[in-house]
mmCIF file of N, CA, C and O in Angstrom:
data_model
loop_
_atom_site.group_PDB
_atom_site.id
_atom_site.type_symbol
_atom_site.label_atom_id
_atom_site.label_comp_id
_atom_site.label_asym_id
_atom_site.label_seq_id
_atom_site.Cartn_x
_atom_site.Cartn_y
_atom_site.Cartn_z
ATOM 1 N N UNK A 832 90.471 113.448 116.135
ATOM 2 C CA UNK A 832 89.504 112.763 116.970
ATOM 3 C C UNK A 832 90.234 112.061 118.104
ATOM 4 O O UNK A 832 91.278 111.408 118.075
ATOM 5 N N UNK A 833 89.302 112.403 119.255
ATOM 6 C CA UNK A 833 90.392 111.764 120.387
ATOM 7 C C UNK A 833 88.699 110.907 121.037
ATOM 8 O O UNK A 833 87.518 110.963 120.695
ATOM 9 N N UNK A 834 89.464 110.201 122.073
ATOM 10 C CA UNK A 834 88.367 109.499 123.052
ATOM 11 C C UNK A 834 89.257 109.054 124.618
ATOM 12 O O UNK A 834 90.467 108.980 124.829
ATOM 13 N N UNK A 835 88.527 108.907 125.184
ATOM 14 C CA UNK A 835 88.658 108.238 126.667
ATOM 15 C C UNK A 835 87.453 107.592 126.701
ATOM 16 O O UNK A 835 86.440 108.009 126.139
ATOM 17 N N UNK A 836 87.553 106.329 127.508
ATOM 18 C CA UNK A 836 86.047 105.278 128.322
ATOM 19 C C UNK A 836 87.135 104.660 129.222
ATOM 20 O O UNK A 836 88.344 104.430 129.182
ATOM 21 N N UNK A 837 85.607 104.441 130.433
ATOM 22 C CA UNK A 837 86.476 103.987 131.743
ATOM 23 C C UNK A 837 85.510 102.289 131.769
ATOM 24 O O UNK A 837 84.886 102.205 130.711
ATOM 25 N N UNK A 838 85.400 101.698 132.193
ATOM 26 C CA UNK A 838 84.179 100.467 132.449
ATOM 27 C C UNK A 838 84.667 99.922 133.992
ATOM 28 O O UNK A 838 85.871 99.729 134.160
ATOM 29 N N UNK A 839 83.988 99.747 134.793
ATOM 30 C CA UNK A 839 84.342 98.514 136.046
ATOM 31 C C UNK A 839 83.359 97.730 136.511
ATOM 32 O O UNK A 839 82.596 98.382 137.223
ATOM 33 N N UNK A 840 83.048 96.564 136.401
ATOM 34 C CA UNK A 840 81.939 95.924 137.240
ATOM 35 C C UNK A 840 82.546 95.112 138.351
ATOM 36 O O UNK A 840 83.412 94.241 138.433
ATOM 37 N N UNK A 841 81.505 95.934 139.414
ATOM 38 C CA UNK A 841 80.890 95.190 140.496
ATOM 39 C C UNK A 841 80.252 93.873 140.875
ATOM 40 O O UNK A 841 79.204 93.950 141.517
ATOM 41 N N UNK A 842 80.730 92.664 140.573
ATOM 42 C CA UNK A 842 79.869 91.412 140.457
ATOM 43 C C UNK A 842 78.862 91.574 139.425
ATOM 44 O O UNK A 842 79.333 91.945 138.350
ATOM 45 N N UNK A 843 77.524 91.388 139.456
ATOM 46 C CA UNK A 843 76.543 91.623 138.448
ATOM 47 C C UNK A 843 76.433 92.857 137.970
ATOM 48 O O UNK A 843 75.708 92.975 136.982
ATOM 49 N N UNK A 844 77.020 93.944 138.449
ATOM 50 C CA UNK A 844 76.326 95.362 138.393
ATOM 51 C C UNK A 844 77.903 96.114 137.739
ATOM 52 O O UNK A 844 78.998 95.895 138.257
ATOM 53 N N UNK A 845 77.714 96.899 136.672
ATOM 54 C CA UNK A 845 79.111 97.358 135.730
ATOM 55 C C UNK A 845 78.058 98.988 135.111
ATOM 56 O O UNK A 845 76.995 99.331 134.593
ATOM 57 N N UNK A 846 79.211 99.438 135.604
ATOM 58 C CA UNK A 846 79.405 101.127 134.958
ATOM 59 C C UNK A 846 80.179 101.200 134.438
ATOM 60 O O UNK A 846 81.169 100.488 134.603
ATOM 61 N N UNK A 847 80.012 102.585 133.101
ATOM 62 C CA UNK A 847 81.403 103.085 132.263
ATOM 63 C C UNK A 847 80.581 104.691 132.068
ATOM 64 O O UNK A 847 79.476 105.190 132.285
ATOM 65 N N UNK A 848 81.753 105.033 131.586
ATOM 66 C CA UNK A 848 81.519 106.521 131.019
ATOM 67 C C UNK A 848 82.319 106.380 129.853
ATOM 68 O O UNK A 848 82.885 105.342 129.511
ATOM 69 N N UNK A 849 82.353 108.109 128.910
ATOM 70 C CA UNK A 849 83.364 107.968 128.103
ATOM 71 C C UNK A 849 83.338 109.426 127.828
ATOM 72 O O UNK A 849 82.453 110.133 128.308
ATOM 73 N N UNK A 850 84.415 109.969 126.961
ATOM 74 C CA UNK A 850 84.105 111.471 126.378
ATOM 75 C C UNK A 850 84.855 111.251 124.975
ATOM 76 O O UNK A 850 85.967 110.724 125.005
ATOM 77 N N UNK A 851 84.304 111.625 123.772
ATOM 78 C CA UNK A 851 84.880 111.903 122.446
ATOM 79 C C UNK A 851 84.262 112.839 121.750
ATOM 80 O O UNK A 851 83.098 112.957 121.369
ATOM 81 N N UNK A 852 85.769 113.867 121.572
ATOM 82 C CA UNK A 852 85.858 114.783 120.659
ATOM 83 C C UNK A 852 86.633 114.656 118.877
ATOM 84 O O UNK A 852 87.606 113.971 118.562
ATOM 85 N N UNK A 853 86.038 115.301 118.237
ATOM 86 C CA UNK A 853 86.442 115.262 116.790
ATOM 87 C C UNK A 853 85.881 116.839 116.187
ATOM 88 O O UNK A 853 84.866 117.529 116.281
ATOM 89 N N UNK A 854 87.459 116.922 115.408
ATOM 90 C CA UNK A 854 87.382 118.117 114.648
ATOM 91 C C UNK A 854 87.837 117.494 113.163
ATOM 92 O O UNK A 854 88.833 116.776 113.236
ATOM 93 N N UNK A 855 87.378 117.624 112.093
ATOM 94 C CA UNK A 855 87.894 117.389 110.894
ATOM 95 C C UNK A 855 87.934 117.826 109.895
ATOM 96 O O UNK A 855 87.502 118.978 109.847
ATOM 97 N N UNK A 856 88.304 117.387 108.927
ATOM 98 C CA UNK A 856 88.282 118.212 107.632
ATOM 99 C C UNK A 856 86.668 118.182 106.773
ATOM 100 O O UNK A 856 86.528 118.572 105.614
ATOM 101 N N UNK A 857 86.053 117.880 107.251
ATOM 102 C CA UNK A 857 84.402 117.746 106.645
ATOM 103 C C UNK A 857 83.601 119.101 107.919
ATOM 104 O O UNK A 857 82.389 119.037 108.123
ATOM 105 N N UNK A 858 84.274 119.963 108.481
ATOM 106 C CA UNK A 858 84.031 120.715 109.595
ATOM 107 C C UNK A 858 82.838 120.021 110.085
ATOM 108 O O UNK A 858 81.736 120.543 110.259
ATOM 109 N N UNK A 859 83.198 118.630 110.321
ATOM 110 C CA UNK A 859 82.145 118.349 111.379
ATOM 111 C C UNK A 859 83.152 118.281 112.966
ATOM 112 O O UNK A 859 84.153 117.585 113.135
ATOM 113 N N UNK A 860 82.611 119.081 113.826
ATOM 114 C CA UNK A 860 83.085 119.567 115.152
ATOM 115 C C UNK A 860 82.187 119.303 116.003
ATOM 116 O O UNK A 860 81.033 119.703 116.155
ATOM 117 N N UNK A 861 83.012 118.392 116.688
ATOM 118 C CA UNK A 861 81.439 118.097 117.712
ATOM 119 C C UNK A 861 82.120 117.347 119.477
ATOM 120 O O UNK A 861 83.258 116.892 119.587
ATOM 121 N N UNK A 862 81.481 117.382 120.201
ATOM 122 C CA UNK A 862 82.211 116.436 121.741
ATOM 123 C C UNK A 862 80.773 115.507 122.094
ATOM 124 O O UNK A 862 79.623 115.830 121.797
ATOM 125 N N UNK A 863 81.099 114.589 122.626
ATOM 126 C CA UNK A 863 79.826 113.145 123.310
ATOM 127 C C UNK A 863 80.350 113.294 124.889
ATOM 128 O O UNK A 863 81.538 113.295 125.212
ATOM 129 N N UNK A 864 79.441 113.394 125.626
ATOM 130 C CA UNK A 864 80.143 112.180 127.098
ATOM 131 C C UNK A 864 78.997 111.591 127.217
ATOM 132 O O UNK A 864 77.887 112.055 126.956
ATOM 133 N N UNK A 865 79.192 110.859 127.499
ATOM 134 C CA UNK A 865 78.200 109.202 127.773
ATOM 135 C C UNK A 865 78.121 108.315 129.052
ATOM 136 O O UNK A 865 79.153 107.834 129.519
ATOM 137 N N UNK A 866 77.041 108.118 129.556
ATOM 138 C CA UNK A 866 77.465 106.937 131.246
ATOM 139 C C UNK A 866 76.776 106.116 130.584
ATOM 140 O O UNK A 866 76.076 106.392 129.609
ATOM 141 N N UNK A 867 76.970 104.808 131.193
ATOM 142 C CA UNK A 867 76.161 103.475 130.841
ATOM 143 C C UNK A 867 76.469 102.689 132.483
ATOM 144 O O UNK A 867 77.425 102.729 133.258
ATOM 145 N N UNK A 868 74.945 101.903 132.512
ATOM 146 C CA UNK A 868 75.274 101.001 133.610
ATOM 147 C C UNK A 868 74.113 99.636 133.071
ATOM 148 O O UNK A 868 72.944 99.776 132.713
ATOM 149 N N UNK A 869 74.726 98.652 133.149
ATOM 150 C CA UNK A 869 74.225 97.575 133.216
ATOM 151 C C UNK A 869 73.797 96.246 134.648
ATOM 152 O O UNK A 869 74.673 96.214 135.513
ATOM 153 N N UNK A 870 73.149 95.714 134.774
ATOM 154 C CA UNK A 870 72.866 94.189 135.185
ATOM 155 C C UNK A 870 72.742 93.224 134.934
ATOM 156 O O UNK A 870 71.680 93.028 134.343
ATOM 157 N N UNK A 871 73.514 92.136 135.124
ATOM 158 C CA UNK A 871 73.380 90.972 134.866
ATOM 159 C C UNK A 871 72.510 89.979 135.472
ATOM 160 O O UNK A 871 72.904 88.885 135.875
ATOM 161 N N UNK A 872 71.399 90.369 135.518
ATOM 162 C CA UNK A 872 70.440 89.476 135.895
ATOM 163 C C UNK A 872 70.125 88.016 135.940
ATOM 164 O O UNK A 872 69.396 87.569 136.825
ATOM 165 N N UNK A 873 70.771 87.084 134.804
ATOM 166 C CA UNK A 873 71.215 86.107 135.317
ATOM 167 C C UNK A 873 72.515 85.546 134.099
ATOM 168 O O UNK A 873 73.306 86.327 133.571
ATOM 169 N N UNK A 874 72.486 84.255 133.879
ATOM 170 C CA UNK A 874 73.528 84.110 133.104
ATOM 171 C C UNK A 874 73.093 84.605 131.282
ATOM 172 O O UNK A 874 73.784 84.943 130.321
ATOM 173 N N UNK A 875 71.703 84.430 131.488
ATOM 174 C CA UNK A 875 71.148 84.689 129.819
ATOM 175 C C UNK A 875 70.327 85.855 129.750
ATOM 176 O O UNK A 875 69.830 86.223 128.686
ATOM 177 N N UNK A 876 70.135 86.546 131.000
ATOM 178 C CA UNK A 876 69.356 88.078 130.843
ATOM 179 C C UNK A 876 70.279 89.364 131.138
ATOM 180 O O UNK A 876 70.680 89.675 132.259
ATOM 181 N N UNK A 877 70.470 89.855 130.294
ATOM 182 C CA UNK A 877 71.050 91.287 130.924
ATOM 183 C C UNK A 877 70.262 92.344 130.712
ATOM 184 O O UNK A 877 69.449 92.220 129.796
ATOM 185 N N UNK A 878 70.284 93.842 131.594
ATOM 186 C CA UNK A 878 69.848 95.074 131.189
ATOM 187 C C UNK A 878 71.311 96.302 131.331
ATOM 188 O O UNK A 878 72.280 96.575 132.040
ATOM 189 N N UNK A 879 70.650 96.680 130.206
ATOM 190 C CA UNK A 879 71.586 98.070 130.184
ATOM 191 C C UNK A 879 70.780 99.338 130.090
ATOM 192 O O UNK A 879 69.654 99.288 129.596
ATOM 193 N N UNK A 880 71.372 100.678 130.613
ATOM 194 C CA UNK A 880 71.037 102.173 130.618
ATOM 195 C C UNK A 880 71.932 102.450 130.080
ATOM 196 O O UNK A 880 72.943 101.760 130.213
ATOM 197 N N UNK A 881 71.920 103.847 129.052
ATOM 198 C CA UNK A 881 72.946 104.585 128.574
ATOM 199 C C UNK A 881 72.025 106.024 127.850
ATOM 200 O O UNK A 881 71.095 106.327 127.104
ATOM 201 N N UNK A 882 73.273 106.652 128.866
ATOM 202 C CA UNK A 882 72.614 108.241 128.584
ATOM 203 C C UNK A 882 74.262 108.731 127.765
ATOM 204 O O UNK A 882 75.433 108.411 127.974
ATOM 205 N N UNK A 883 73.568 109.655 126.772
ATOM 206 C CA UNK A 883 74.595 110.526 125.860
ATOM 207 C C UNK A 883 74.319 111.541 125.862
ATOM 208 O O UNK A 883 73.163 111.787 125.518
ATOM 209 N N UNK A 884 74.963 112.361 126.138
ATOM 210 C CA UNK A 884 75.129 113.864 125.638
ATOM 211 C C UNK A 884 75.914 114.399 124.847
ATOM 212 O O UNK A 884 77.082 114.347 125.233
ATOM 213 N N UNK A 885 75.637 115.248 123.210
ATOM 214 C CA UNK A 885 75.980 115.004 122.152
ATOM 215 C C UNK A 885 75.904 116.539 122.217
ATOM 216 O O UNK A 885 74.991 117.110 122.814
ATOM 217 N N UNK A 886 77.155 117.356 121.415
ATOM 218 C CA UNK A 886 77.181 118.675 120.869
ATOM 219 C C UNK A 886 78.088 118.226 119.491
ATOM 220 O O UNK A 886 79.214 117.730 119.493
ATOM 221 N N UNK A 887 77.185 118.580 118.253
ATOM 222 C CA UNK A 887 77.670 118.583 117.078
ATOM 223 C C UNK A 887 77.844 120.502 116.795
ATOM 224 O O UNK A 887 76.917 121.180 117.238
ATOM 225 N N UNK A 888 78.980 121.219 116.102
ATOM 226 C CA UNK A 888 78.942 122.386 115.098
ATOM 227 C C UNK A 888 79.400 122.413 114.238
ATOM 228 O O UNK A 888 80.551 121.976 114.227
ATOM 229 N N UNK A 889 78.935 122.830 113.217
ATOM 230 C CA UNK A 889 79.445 123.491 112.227
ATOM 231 C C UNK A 889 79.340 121.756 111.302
ATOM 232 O O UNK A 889 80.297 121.452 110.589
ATOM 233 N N UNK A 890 78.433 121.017 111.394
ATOM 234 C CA UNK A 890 78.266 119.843 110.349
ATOM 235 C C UNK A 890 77.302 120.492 109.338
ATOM 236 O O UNK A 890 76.162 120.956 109.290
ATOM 237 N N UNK A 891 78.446 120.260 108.505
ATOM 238 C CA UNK A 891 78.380 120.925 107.091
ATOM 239 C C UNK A 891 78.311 119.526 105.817
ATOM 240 O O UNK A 891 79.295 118.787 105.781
ATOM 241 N N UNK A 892 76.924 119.197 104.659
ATOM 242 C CA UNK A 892 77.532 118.493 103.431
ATOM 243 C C UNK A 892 76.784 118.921 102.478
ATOM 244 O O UNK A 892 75.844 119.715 102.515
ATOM 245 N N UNK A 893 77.236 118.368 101.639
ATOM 246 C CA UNK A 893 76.427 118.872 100.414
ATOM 247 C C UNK A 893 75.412 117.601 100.105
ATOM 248 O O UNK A 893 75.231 116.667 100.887
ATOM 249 N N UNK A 894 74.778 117.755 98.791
ATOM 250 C CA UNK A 894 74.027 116.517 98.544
ATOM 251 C C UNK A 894 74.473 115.305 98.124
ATOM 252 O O UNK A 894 73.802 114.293 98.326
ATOM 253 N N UNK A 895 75.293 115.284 97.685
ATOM 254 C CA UNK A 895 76.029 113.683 97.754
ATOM 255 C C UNK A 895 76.435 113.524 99.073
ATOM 256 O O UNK A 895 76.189 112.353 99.363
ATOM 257 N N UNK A 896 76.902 114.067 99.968
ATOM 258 C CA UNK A 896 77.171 114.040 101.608
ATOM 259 C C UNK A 896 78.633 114.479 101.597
ATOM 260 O O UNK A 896 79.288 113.948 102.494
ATOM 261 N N UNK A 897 79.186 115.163 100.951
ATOM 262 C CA UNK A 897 80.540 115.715 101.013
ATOM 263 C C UNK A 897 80.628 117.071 101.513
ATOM 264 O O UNK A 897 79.807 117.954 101.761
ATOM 265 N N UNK A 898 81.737 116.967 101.575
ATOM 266 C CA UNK A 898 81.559 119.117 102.212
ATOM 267 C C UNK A 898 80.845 119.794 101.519
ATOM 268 O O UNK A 898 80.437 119.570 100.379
ATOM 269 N N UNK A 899 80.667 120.663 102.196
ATOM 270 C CA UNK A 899 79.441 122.408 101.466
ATOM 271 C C UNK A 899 80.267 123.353 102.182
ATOM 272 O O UNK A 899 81.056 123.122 103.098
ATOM 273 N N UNK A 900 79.939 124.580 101.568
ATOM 274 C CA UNK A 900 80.012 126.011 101.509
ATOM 275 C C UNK A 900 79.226 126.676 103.145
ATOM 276 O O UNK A 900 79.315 127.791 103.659
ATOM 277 N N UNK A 901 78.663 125.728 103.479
ATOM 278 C CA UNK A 901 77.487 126.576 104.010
ATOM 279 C C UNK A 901 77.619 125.801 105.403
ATOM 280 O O UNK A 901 78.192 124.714 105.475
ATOM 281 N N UNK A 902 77.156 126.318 106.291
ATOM 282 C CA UNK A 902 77.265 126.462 107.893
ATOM 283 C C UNK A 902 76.370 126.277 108.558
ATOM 284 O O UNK A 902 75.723 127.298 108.791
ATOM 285 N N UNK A 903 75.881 125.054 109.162
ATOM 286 C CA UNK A 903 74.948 124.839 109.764
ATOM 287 C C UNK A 903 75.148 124.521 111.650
ATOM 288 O O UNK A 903 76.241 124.088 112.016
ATOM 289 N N UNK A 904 74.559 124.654 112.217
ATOM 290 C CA UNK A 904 74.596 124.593 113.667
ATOM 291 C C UNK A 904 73.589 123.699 114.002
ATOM 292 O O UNK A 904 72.380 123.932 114.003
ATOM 293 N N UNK A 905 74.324 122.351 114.373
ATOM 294 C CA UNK A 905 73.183 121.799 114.710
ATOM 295 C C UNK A 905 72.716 121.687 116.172
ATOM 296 O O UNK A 905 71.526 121.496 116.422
ATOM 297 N N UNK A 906 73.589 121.799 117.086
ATOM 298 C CA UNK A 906 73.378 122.353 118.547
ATOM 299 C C UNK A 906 73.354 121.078 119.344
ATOM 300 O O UNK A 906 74.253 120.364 118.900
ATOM 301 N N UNK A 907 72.604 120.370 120.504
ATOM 302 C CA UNK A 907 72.773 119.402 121.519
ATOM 303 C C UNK A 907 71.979 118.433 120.592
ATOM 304 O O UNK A 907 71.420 118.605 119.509
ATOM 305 N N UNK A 908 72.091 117.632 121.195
ATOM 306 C CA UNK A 908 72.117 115.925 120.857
ATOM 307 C C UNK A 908 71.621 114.852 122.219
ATOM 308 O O UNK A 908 72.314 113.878 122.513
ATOM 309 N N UNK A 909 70.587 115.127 122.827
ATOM 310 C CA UNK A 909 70.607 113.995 124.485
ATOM 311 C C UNK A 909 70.030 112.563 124.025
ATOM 312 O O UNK A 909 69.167 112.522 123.149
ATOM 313 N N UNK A 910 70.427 111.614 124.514
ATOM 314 C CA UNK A 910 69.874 110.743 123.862
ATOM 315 C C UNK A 910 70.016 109.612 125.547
ATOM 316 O O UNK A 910 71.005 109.659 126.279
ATOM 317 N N UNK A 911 69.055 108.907 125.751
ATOM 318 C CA UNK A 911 68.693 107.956 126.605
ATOM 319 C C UNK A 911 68.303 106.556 125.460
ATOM 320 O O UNK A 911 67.758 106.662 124.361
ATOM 321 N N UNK A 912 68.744 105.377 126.085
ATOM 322 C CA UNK A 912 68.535 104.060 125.299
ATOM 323 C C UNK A 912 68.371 102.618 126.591
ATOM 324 O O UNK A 912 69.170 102.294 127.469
ATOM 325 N N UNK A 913 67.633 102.287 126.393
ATOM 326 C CA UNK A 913 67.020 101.303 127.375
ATOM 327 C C UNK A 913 67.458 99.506 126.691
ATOM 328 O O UNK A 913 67.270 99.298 125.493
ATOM 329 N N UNK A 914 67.884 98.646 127.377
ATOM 330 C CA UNK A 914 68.081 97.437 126.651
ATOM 331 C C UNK A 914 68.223 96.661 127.772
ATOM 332 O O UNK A 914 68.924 96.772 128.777
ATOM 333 N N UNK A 915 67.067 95.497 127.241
ATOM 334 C CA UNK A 915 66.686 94.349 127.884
ATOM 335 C C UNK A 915 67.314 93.127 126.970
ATOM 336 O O UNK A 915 66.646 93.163 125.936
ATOM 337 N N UNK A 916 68.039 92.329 126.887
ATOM 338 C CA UNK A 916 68.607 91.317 126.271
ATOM 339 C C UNK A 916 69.141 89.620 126.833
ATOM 340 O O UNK A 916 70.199 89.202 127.302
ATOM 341 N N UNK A 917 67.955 89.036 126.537
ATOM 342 C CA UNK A 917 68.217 87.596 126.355
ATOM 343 C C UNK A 917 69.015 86.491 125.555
ATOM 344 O O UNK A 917 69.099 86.340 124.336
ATOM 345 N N UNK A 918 69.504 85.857 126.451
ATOM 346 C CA UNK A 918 70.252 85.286 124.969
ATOM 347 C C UNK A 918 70.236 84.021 125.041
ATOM 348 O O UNK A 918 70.771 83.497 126.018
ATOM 349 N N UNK A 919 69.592 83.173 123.985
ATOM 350 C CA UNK A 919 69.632 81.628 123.747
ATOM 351 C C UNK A 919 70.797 80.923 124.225
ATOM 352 O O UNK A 919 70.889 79.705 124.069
#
């Protein structure tokens, strides 16, 4: 399993990306890249965006959740997440 992420903010305004891959012995094989951007809206409100793009293969377990025999493809993964956060 490897990774890279970058982050820099701009005064209130901060971007990152990232990319992680993993191959292992549970043949779960899979790569992510990810952007995120946030605002700091004031000292106690922030918002964040974050988009993922997810390729899992060959995640394989059995029923206790350990390896299996058997070969499944689970294919793309997109995922968008929205966050509004206040803080006391």
């Amino acid at each position: 399993t490897y990774f890279v992420t970058a982050d820099m903010s701009f005064g209130k305004v901060g971007v990152g990306a990232g990319y992680v891959a993993t191959d292992t012995d549970f043949n779960l094989n899979g790569q992510e890249i990810y952007g995120q951007a946030s605002y700091a809206y004031s000292k106690n409100f922030n918002m964040n965006v974050y988009y993922s793009a997810m390729t899992l293969d060959d995640y394989v377990v059995d029923a206790e959740g350990g390896p299996a025999n058997l070969k499944i493809d689970n294919g793309d993964n997109d995922e968008i997440r929205f966050e509004a956060k206040y803080s006391f």
